[in-house]
Backbone as a ProteinNet text record, in pm:
[ID]
protein_1_A
[PRIMARY]
AQSDIRLVRSLLPRLTANEQQVMDLRLFGLTNPEIAELLGRSYSWVGSTQHRAYKRLQDLVRAHIDRTGGTT
[TERTIARY]
1646.6	1553.8	1525.9	1629.4	1609.5	1520.6	1537.8	1454.7	1308.6	1286.6	1149.7	1085.6	1161.9	1111.2	1079.3	1169.3	1144.4	1018	998.8	880	753.8	750.3	631.4	607.9	712.5	696.7	646.2	690.9	646.4	498.8	444.6	304.8	210.7	263.6	178.5	84	126.7	32.6	-89.9	-88.8	-202.8	-308.8	-278.5	-374.5	-465.8	-576.9	-662.6	-588	-637.2	-572.9	-567	-676.7	-678.5	-579	-575.2	-481.3	-337.1	-309.3	-174.3	-136	-227.8	-199.5	-167.2	-248.8	-225.2	-92.4	-66.4	58	180.3	171.7	282.7	314.5	211.1	232.1	285.8	239.5	293.9	440.6	473.3	613.1	700.5	640.5	712	734	660.6	681.3	570.8	462.3	353.5	272.3	213.4	126.1	-16.9	-102	-241.9	-309.6	-293.4	-355	-301.3	-172.6	-116	-173.2	-188.6	-245.1	-390.1	-465.6	-605.6	-616.2	-532	-534.8	-494.1	-388.5	-338.4	-442.3	-511.8	-608.6	-749.6	-770	-903.7	-1001.3	-951.3	-1032.3	-1033.3	-1121.6	-1126.4	-1014.8	-982.1	-881.8	-925.3	-1054.2	-1102.9	-1095.1	-1118.8	-1106.4	-963	-866.9	-726.1	-692.7	-736.1	-708.1	-769.4	-892.7	-959.4	-892	-856.9	-791.4	-654.7	-582.6	-451	-464.9	-564.2	-586.1	-614.2	-701.5	-731	-605.5	-523.9	-400.2	-303.7	-287.4	-199.7	-248.5	-380.2	-437	-414.2	-438.2	-419.5	-271.7	-181.6	-38.6	2.2	-51.1	-21.4	-64.2	-182.7	-231.9	-145.3	-104.2	-21.5	117	174.3	306	295.4	190.8	172	157.8	82.7	66	199.7	279.2	411.3	499.4	497.6	578.9	533.8	402.1	350.9	395	396.9	436.3	585.6	665.1	810.3	886.6	818.2	887	964.4	928.3	988.3	1097.5	1134.5	1237.3	1174.8	1247.8	1196.2	1262.1
-449.9	-347.7	-246.5	-205.1	-108.7	-166.4	-296.3	-358.2	-366	-383.6	-384.5	-247.3	-142.7	-6.4	19.9	-23.2	-5.6	-79.5	-199.6	-276.9	-202.3	-156.8	-85.6	40.5	116.4	238.2	206	93.3	55.9	18.1	-20.2	-60	56.2	169.5	283.5	326.4	324.6	364.4	273.3	158.4	66.5	101.9	199.3	247	351	381.2	489.8	622.3	725.2	857.1	905	887.6	930	851	719.2	635.2	673.6	699.1	741.3	871.1	965.4	1095.5	1081.7	1005.1	985.5	913.1	808	733	817.7	896.5	985.8	1080.5	1136.9	1229.7	1158.1	1034.5	956.7	924.6	883.8	853.2	977.5	1093.4	1220.2	1255	1187.7	1206.2	1279.3	1312.2	1381.6	1284.4	1335.6	1256.8	1262.8	1175.3	1177.4	1311.7	1372.6	1504.5	1608.9	1602.7	1697.8	1674.6	1548.9	1515.9	1564.3	1539.9	1583.3	1733.8	1807	1952.7	1997.4	1938.3	1975.3	1948.7	1835	1797	1849.7	1908.2	1956.4	1841.8	1732.1	1613.1	1585.9	1498	1463.1	1363.9	1360.8	1266.7	1123.9	1094.5	958.3	921.3	1016	989.2	950.8	1024.4	993.7	854.4	823.6	692.9	579.8	597.2	493.8	476.5	587.1	581.9	516.4	550.7	490.5	340.7	301.5	160	82.6	136.7	70.7	60.4	165.7	164.6	57.8	48.5	-54.3	-194	-215.5	-345.9	-379.7	-282.5	-306.4	-334	-257.4	-281.1	-418.9	-457.2	-589.5	-699	-685.6	-783.7	-784.5	-666.3	-657	-716.5	-693.3	-750.2	-902.5	-952.6	-1098.3	-1159.2	-1093.8	-1143.8	-1143.1	-1039.4	-1032	-1146.9	-1172.6	-1281.3	-1416.8	-1434.1	-1560	-1579.2	-1470.5	-1477.9	-1500.4	-1437.5	-1436.8	-1529.3	-1588.8	-1673.4	-1593.4	-1467.2	-1385.2	-1291.6	-1295.4	-1203.5	-1069.8	-962.3	-828.9	-768.8
1506.4	1552.5	1442.5	1370.1	1261.2	1152.5	1123.5	1020.1	1065.8	1196.3	1249.3	1231.3	1259.2	1243.4	1096.6	1008	864.1	820.9	873.2	838.7	881.2	1004.6	1053.8	972.4	946.1	865.3	725.4	668.7	534.1	531.7	647	655.4	686.7	729.7	765.5	653.7	526.5	420.6	408	471.2	466	571	656.4	755.7	690.6	758	710.9	727	662.5	671.8	816.7	891.9	1032.1	1115.4	1093.8	1167.3	1135.5	1009	969.5	1038.6	1038.9	1098.9	1247.7	1319.6	1462.6	1485.6	1407.8	1426.2	1391.2	1286.1	1251.4	1366.9	1426.2	1537.2	1660.7	1685.2	1797.5	1774.2	1650.5	1619.2	1628.4	1606.9	1620.4	1767.6	1858.2	2000.7	2074.5	2005.1	2072.7	2157.7	2264.8	2351.4	2296.8	2346.2	2302	2327.4	2446.8	2466.8	2367.4	2336.4	2240.4	2100.8	2062.9	1932.6	1925.4	2030.7	2034.5	2015.5	2084.5	2072.7	1932.7	1879.7	1747.6	1638.7	1649	1545.3	1572	1689.1	1722.7	1745.1	1798.5	1824.6	1974.4	2016.6	2158.1	2191.8	2318.8	2368.6	2339	2357.7	2334.8	2186.8	2096.7	1952.9	1919.2	1974.1	1948.4	2001.4	2123.5	2181.2	2100.5	2057.7	1977.7	1842.2	1779.7	1649.2	1661.5	1766	1789.2	1814.6	1892.3	1920.8	1791.7	1706.2	1578.6	1492.9	1493.6	1414.6	1465.9	1596.9	1654.2	1617.3	1627.1	1595.2	1448.2	1360.3	1217.2	1187	1247.8	1227.6	1279.2	1393.9	1449.6	1351	1294.6	1197	1071.7	1025.5	905.5	927.9	1045.6	1077.1	1085.1	1148.3	1155.5	1016.5	929.7	792.9	719.5	741.9	679.3	728.9	857.5	915.9	859.8	848.8	793.1	648.5	570.7	429.6	411.7	497.5	475.5	570.4	662.1	759	863.1	879.6	983.3	937.5	810.3	762.4	727.8	756.7	727.4	607
[MASK]
++++++++++++++++++++++++++++++++++++++++++++++++++++++++++++++++++++++++

């Protein structure tokens, strides 16, 4: 589990700046409404940005697994 967390954290710099910011705040424990308020953005913007970040991370993790045979 720790290696999975390290893998995901190592991939965060491959996200856009907005995606990184939202994911950092989510990993810190903030909710979407809290993130929206903190960043001065709409709730829907945060949700969409988070969704894109999750999708990009999912693709990056899959590519890593394909390259390494599943080792982290």
